[in-house]
Short mmCIF file of C-alpha atoms in Angstrom, two decimals:
data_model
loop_
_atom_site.label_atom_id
_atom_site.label_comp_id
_atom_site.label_asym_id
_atom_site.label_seq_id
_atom_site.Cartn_x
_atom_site.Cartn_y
_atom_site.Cartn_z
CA UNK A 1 32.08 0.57 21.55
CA UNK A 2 28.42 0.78 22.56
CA UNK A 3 27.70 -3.24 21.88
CA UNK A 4 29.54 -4.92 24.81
CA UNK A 5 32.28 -7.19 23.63
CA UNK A 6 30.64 -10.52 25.48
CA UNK A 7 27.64 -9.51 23.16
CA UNK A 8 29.85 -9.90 20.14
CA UNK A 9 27.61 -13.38 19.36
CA UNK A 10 29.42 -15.72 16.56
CA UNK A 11 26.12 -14.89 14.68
CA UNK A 12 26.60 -10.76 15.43
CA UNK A 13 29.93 -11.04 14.09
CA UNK A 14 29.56 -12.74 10.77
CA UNK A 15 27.50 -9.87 9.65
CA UNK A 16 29.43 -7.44 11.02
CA UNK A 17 32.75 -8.70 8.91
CA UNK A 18 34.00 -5.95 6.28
CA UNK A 19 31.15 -3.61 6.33
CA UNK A 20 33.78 -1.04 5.42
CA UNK A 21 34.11 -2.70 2.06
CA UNK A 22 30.83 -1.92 0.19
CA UNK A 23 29.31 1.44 -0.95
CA UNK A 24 27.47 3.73 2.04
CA UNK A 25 24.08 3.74 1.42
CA UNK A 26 22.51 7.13 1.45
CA UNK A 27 21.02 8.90 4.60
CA UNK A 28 17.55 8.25 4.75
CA UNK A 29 15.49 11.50 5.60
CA UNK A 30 12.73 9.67 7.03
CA UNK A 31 14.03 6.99 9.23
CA UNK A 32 17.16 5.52 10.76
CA UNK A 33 17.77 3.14 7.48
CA UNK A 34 19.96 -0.20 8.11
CA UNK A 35 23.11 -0.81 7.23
CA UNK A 36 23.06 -1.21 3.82
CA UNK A 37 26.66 -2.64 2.71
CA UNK A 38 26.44 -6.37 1.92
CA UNK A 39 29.47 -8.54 2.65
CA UNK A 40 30.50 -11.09 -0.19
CA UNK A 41 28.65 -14.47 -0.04
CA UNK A 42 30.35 -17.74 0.19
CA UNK A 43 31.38 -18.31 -3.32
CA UNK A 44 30.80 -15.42 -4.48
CA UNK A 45 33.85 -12.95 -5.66
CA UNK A 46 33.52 -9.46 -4.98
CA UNK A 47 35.12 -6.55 -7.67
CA UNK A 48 37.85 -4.84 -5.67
CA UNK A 49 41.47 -3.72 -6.55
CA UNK A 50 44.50 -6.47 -7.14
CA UNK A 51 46.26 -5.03 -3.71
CA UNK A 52 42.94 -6.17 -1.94
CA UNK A 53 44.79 -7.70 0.82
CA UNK A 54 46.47 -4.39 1.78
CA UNK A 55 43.05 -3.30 2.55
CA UNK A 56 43.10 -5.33 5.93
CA UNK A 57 46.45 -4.38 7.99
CA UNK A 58 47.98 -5.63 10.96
CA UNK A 59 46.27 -4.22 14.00
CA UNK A 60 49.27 -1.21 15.30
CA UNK A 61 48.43 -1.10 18.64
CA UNK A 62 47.64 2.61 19.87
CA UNK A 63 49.97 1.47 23.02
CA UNK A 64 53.72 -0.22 24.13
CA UNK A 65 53.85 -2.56 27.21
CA UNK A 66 55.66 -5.82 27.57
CA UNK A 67 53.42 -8.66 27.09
CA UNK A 68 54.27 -10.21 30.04
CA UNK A 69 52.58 -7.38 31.57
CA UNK A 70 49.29 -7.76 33.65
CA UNK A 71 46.53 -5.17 32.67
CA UNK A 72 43.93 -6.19 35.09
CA UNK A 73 43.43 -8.23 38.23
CA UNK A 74 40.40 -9.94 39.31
CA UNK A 75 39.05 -12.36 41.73
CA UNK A 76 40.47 -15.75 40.76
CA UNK A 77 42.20 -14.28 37.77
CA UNK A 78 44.23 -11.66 35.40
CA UNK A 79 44.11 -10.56 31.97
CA UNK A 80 47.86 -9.84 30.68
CA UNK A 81 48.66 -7.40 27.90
CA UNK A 82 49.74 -10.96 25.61
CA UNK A 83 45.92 -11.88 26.20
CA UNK A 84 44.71 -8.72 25.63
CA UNK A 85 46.46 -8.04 22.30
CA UNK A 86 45.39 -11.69 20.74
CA UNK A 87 42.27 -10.04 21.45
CA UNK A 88 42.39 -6.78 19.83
CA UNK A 89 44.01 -8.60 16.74
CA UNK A 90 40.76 -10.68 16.27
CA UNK A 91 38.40 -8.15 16.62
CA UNK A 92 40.24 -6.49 14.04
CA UNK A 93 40.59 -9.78 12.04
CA UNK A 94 36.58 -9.90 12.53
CA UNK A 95 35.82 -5.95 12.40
CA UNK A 96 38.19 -4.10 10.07
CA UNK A 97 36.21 -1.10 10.74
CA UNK A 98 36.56 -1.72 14.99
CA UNK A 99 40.19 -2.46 14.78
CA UNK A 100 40.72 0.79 12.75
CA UNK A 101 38.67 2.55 15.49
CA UNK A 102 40.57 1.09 18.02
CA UNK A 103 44.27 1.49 16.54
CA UNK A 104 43.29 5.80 17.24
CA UNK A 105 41.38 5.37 21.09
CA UNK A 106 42.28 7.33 24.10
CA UNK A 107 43.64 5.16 27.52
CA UNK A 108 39.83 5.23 29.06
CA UNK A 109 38.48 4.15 25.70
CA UNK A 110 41.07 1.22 26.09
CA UNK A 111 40.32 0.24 29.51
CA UNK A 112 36.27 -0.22 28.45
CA UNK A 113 38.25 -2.55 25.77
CA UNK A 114 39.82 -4.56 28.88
CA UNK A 115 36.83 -4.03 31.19
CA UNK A 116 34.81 -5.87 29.14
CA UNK A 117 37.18 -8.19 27.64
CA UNK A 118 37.94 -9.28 31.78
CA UNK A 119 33.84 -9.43 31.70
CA UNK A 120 33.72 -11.63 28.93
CA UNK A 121 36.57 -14.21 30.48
CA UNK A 122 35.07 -14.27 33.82
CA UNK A 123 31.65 -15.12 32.25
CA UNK A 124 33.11 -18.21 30.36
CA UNK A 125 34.54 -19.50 33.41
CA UNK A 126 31.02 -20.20 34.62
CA UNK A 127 30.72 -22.22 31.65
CA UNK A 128 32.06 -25.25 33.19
CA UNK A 129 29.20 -28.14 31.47
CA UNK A 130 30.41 -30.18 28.64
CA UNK A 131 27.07 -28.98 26.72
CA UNK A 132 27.74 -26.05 26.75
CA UNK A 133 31.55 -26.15 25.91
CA UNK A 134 30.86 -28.46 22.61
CA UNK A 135 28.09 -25.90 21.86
CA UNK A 136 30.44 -23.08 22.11
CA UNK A 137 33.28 -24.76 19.78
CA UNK A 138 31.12 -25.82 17.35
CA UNK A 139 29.32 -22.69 17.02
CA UNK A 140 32.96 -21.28 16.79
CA UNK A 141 34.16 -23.59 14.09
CA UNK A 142 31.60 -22.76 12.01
CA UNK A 143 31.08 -19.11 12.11
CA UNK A 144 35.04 -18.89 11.21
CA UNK A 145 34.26 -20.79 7.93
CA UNK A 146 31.20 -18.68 7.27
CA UNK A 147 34.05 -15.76 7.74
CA UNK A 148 36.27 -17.35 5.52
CA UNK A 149 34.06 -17.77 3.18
CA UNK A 150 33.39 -14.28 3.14
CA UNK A 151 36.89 -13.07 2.85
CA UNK A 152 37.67 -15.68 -0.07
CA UNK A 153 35.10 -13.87 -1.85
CA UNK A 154 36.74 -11.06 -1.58
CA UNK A 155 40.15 -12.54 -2.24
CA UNK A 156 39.02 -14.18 -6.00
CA UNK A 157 38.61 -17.34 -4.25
CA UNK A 158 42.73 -17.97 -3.41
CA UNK A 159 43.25 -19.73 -0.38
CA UNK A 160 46.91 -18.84 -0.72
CA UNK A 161 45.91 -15.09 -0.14
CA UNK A 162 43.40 -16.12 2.74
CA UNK A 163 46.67 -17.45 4.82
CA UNK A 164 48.70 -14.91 3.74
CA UNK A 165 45.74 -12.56 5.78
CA UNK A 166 46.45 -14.53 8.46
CA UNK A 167 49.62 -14.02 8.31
CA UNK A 168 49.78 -10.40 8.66
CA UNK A 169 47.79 -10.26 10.74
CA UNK A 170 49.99 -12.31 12.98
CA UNK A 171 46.83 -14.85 13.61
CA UNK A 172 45.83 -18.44 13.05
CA UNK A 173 42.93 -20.36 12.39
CA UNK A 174 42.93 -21.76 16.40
CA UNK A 175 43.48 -18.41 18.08
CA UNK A 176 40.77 -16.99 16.17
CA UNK A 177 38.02 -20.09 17.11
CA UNK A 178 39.61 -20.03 20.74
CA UNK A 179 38.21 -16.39 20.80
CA UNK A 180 35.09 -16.85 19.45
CA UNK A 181 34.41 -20.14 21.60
CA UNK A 182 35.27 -18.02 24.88
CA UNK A 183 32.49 -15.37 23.54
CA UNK A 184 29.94 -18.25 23.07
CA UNK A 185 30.78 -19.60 26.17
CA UNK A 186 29.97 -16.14 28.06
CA UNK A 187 27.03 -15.73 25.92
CA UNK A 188 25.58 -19.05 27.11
CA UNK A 189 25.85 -18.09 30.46
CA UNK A 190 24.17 -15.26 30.34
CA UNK A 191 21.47 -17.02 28.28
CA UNK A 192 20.64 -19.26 30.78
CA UNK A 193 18.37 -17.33 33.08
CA UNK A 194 16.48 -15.97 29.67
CA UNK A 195 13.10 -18.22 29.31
CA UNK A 196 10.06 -18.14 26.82
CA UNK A 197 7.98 -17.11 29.73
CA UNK A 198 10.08 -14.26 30.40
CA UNK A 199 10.63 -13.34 26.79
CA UNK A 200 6.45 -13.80 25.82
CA UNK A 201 5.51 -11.23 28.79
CA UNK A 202 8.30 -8.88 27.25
CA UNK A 203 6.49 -9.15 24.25
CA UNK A 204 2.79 -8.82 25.72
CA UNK A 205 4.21 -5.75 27.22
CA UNK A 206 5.09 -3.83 23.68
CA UNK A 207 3.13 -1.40 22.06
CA UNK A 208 1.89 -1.77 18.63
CA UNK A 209 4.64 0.31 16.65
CA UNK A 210 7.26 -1.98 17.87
CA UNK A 211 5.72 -5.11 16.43
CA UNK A 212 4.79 -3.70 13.64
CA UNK A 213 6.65 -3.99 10.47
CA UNK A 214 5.14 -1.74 7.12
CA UNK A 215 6.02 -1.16 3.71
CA UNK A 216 5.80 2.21 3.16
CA UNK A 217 6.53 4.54 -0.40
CA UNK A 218 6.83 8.00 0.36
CA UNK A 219 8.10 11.04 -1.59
CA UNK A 220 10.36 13.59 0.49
CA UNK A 221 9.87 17.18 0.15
CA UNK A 222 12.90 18.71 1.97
CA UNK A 223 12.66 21.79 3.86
CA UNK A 224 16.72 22.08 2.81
CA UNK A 225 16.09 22.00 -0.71
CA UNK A 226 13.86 24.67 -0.79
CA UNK A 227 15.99 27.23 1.30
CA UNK A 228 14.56 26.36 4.61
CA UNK A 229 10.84 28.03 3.79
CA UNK A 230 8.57 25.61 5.03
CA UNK A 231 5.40 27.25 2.54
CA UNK A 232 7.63 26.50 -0.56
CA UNK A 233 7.89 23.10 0.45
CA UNK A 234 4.14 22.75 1.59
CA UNK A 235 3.15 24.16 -2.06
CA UNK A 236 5.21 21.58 -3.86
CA UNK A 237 3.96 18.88 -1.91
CA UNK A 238 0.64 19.32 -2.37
CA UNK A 239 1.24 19.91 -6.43
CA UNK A 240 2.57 16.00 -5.87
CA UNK A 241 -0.50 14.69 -4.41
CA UNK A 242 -2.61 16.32 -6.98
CA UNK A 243 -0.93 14.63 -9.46
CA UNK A 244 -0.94 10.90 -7.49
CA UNK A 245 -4.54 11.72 -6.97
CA UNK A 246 -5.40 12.01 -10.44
CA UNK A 247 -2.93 8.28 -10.92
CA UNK A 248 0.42 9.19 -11.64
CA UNK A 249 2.55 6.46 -11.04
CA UNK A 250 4.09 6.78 -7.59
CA UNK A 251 7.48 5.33 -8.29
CA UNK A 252 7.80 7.26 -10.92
CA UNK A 253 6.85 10.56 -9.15
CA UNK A 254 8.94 9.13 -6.16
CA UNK A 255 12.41 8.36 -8.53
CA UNK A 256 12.04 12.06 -9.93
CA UNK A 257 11.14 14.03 -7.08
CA UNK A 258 12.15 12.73 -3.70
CA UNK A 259 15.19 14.38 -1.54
CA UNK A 260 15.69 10.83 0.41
CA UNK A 261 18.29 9.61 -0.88
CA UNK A 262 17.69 6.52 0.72
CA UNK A 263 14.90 5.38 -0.62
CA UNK A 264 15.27 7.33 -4.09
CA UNK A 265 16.15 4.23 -6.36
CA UNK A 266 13.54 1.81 -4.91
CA UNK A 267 10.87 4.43 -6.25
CA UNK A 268 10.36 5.74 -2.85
CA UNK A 269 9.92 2.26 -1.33
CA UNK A 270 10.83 0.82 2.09
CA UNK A 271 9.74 -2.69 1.86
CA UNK A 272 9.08 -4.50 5.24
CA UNK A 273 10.26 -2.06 7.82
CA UNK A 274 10.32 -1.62 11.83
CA UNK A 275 7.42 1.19 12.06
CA UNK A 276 9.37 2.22 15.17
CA UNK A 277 12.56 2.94 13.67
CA UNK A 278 11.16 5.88 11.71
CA UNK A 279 10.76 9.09 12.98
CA UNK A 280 7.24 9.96 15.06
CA UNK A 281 5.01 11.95 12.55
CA UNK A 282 6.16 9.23 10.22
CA UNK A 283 5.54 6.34 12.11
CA UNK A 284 2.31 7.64 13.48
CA UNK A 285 1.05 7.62 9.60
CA UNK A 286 2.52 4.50 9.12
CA UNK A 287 0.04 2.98 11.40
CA UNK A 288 -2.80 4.92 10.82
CA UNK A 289 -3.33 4.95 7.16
CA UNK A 290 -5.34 2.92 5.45
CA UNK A 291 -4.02 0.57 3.15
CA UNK A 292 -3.01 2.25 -0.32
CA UNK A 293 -4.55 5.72 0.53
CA UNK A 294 -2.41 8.50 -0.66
CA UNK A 295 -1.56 11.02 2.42
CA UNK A 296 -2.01 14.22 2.45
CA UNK A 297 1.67 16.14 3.33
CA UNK A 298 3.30 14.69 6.64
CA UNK A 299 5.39 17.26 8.15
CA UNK A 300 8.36 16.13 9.90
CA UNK A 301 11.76 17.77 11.09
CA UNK A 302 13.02 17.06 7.45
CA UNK A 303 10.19 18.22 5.52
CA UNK A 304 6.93 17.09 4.04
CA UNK A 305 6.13 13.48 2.90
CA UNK A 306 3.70 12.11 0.69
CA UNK A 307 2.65 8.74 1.94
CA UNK A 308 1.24 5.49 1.08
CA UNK A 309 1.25 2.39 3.21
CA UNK A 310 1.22 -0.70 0.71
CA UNK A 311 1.11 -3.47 3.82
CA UNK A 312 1.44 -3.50 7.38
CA UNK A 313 1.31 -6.26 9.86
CA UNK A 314 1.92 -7.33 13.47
CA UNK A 315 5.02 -9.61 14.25
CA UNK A 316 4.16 -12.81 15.96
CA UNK A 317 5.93 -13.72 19.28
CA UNK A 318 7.77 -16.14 16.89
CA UNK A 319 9.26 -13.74 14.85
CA UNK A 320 10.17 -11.31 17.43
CA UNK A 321 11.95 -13.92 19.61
CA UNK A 322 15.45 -13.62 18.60
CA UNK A 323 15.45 -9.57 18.66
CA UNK A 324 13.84 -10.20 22.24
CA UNK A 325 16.25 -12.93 23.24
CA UNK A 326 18.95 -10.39 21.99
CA UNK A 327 17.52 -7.60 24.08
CA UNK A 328 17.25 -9.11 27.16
CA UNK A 329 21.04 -10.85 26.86
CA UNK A 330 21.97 -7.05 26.91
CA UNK A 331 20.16 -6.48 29.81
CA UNK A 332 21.37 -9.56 31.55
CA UNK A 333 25.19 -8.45 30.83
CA UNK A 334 24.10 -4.45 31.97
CA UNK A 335 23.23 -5.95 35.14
CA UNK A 336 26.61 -8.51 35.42
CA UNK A 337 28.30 -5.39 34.27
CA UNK A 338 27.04 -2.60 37.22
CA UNK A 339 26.26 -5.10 39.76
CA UNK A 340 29.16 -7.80 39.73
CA UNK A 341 31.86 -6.52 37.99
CA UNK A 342 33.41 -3.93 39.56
CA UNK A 343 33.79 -5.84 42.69
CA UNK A 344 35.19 -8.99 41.19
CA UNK A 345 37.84 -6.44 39.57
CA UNK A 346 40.68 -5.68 41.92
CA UNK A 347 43.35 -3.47 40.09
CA UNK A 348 43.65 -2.10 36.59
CA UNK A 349 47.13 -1.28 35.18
CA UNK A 350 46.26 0.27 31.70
CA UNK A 351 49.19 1.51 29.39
CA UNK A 352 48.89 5.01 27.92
CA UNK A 353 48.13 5.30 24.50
CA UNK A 354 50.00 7.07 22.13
CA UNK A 355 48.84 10.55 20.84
CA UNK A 356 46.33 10.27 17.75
CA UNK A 357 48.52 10.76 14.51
#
């Protein structure tokens, strides 16, 4: 709900396909770790049970309205509940894990749905250059096979099975492309205003920890496992670094001792990471230590870390350009969304929902 829907790039949403499929990664006591579950590759066939395609249902709709029925009215336009569904049932096509969210939301969660969705169309109206309509579709076309792909590995490669999803979903191949190419199309518009110029002085602007990307092993010494007495913790910590110090092997140390369980398995290791994502006393030794130096106990709210930057580097402008690009898109749509929106919309006619089960 918090990532507007005419943000929902083809590119955002061939990640974001069946992320409720894989194994939840740990919580990471030191930072806010990525999404670890990897969707199937093209090709590739993923180990899952024989009833795999009863694992993505038919959207129920959390409402009953005739489809004839318009939802909102805008300036020059109307979204009907027929529209509106098609919609929900791709997103859910797209997002298991939305659509499940969506088949249990309240009647204001549901009109940020058709706020946004009404945003979205109005956007690709403004779309109106060939360019940027044959960008759009062919963008579309082939972010749905990149999908595909990634459901047929899931689905041992049957393309039998992959219609019969369709199917049940009570979708086809066009309606799905016909909603991603009106999503590209809003996208574009919003791109067009966004410049290098604008993007590079964004970037100028930043401070060090949010260009700066580190790979870090650390050993956790959690206040929780050591009944909330910070001393007990402190006294274990510092039995760790005496041994490092004297050249344990900090994997090893880190695979036996640490309370993340995020980083337990990679010896303690997280390889190439946003310095800014991790908490402050963290990131602050992140980009003060000097390379390889063994810390002495960082407290944080969790507990105390042992610490040892292997690398750390600055991302170029290049690098950073599509997370700026991304960034300022969002910005661009906050602004369509509080300054424009509301007056282009005229009425809203939302059904009730039906109580959660």
């Amino acid at each position: 709900m918090k990532r507007s829907v005419a943000l929902l790039s083809s590119a955002v949403l061939a990640v974001s396909l069946l992320t409720g499929c894989g194994g939840a990664a740990g919580k990471d006591s030191a930072a806010k770790p990525a999404d670890q579950t990897q969707p199937a590759q093209n090709g590739e066939q993923a180990t899952q049970p024989d009833d795999v395609l009863d694992q993505f249902k038919k959207l129920n709709l959390p409402y009953t309205v005739d489809p004839k029925t318009v939802l909102v009215e805008y300036q020059d336009g109307s979204l009907t509940a027929q529209e509106f569904e098609t919609f929900l049932r791709v997103i859910n096509f797209l997002n298991p894990m939305q659509g499940a969210m969506i088949e249990s939301i309240d009647q204001e969660s549901l009109k940020i749905f058709a706020r946004e969705y009404t945003a979205t169309k109005i956007l690709a109206a403004r779309a109106a250059d060939e360019a940027t309509q044959k960008e759009s579709q062919e963008l579309a076309e082939k972010t749905f096979e990149n999908i595909k792909g990634q459901y047929m590995g899931l689905l041992g490669k049957d393309p039998s099975k992959f219609e019969q999803l369709l199917k049940n979903q009570e979708l086809d191949q066009q309606t799905i492309i016909e909603q991603m190419v009106l999503i590209n199309k809003s996208m574009a518009v919003l791109k067009k205003d966004i410049n290098d110029a604008e993007l590079k002085k964004t970037y100028e602007g930043l401070d060090k920890a949010s260009i700066t990307v580190a790979s870090v092993r650390h050993i956790l010494v959690s206040f929780e496992k050591h009944n909330n007495k910070p001393e007990e913790a402190l006294k274990v910590a510092n039995d760790l670094v005496a041994r490092l110090k004297k050249g344990e092997d900090f994997a090893k140390l880190a695979t036996e001792n640490t309370d993340d369980p995020g980083s337990k398995e990679s010896g303690g290791l997280y390889a190439d990471a946003d310095v800014s994502q991790w908490v402050p006393e963290f990131q602050d030794a992140a980009m003060k230590l000097a390379l390889n130096e063994i810390s002495e106990p960082v407290k944080t709210e969790y507990g105390y870390h042992i610490m040892r930057v292997e690398s750390r580097k600055e991302k170029t402008f290049e690098e950073m350009k599509a997370q700026l690009e991304n960034q300022a898109l969002e910005q661009k749509y906050d602004h369509f969304n509080k300054v424009e929106l509301d007056k282009l919309i005229t009425k809203y006619n939302i059904p009730e929902t039906k109580p959660a089960s």
